[in-house]
Amino acid sequence: MAILQTMWQKISGKASDSETTQIEPPLSELNKALASLSAISLSTTQPDQYLLLRRLHAQRQLIEVKINGNSQSYQTLIMAIDIDRGLLWLDDLFPSQRQLKVGDNITLRHHRNGEQLCFSSPIVAWGDSFGANGLAILLPEGLSYQPRRQHLRCDLSQNLSLTVKIRPVGHEPSYGNLQDLSLGGLGLRVAGNLLGQLRHGALLPVCELSLSDELLIRCSARVRAFSITRAPHRCTLISAEFVDISVERHHQLQQFLYKTIHSNSQSPSQQILSQQFDQPELNLRTA
């Protein structure tokens, strides 16, 4: 209170210079007081950037782990969040694996109500070096849940000449009509019932699609959704995500979609998709 009274007296001119000098606190103390107020203000207004990770930790939520260059999925739990060292400690991966080493990048995903939290980070330590389980990765920054589908899809169901070849593991190849296409994946319609051959997240070792004489997509894919429809006849609708499409094919696919969109009349949905292609970079995480 004395500090505020002194400042008011200086502003209003009700105190002499000598009086002000006598009761004015040292500059260092004033700076400390201001620093304390700033610290309190920041602590109450800044959001916790690791709040999402804290919730996953507290709720013991399973997190999907993908190893770069490996199509298999693993699971883990958050064991600890070490903010001082900038580390995120994870439980041992399940199923266990032997190929990872310090410096390798892994990708973590958690799904929630149609959204996903996704980030990649390098491995910096193994728990067994400290007499513990699991592994440590660098803490990520700017985490948020995003819609799982990052790419709008181009409807190509009217072009009956576009066929897709897929082969589930342990089964013969199947052929279907292309329904829609994006930079991240595709949808197709296969005659008959293929439910016995499919499961969510299953790898399709073969996924082939010829879009033109110059553009043949040949890669692996992962099943993201499937269902049976009986109109106009019984068939299986499959949505798949490209797994290992090459950089060259990705650029060619981007050009194909861009030309296809601009060759058609610009409906509102196509205008939105056109704007997306005008962005300098495109996210390839999900279909």
PDB file of N, CA and C in Angstrom, residues 55-62 77-79 91:
ATOM      1  N   ARG A  55      -3.953 -35.828 -19.373  1.00  0.00           N
ATOM      2  CA  ARG A  55      -5.222 -36.547 -19.316  1.00  0.00           C
ATOM      3  C   ARG A  55      -5.056 -37.989 -19.764  1.00  0.00           C
ATOM      4  N   LEU A  56      -4.304 -38.199 -20.850  1.00  0.00           N
ATOM      5  CA  LEU A  56      -4.064 -39.561 -21.320  1.00  0.00           C
ATOM      6  C   LEU A  56      -3.324 -40.371 -20.256  1.00  0.00           C
ATOM      7  N   HIS A  57      -2.408 -39.717 -19.571  1.00  0.00           N
ATOM      8  CA  HIS A  57      -1.650 -40.377 -18.511  1.00  0.00           C
ATOM      9  C   HIS A  57      -2.559 -40.742 -17.342  1.00  0.00           C
ATOM     10  N   ALA A  58      -3.371 -39.784 -16.914  1.00  0.00           N
ATOM     11  CA  ALA A  58      -4.238 -40.013 -15.759  1.00  0.00           C
ATOM     12  C   ALA A  58      -5.295 -41.079 -16.047  1.00  0.00           C
ATOM     13  N   GLN A  59      -5.790 -41.127 -17.289  1.00  0.00           N
ATOM     14  CA  GLN A  59      -6.843 -42.071 -17.651  1.00  0.00           C
ATOM     15  C   GLN A  59      -6.307 -43.413 -18.143  1.00  0.00           C
ATOM     16  N   ARG A  60      -4.978 -43.551 -18.160  1.00  0.00           N
ATOM     17  CA  ARG A  60      -4.351 -44.795 -18.603  1.00  0.00           C
ATOM     18  C   ARG A  60      -4.845 -45.210 -19.984  1.00  0.00           C
ATOM     19  N   GLN A  61      -4.866 -44.265 -20.890  1.00  0.00           N
ATOM     20  CA  GLN A  61      -5.368 -44.504 -22.236  1.00  0.00           C
ATOM     21  C   GLN A  61      -4.306 -45.194 -23.102  1.00  0.00           C
ATOM     22  N   LEU A  62      -4.745 -46.205 -23.856  1.00  0.00           N
ATOM     23  CA  LEU A  62      -3.842 -46.852 -24.805  1.00  0.00           C
ATOM     24  C   LEU A  62      -3.568 -45.925 -25.981  1.00  0.00           C
ATOM     25  N   LEU A  77       1.476 -47.023 -23.206  1.00  0.00           N
ATOM     26  CA  LEU A  77       0.869 -46.127 -22.225  1.00  0.00           C
ATOM     27  C   LEU A  77       1.890 -45.054 -21.845  1.00  0.00           C
ATOM     28  N   ILE A  78       1.395 -43.889 -21.459  1.00  0.00           N
ATOM     29  CA  ILE A  78       2.279 -42.856 -20.933  1.00  0.00           C
ATOM     30  C   ILE A  78       2.600 -43.193 -19.479  1.00  0.00           C
ATOM     31  N   MET A  79       3.897 -43.303 -19.174  1.00  0.00           N
ATOM     32  CA  MET A  79       4.330 -43.623 -17.814  1.00  0.00           C
ATOM     33  C   MET A  79       4.635 -42.372 -17.000  1.00  0.00           C
ATOM     34  N   ASP A  91       5.558 -46.726 -21.844  1.00  0.00           N
ATOM     35  CA  ASP A  91       5.696 -48.124 -21.448  1.00  0.00           C
ATOM     36  C   ASP A  91       6.253 -48.919 -22.621  1.00  0.00           C
TER      37      ASP A  91
END
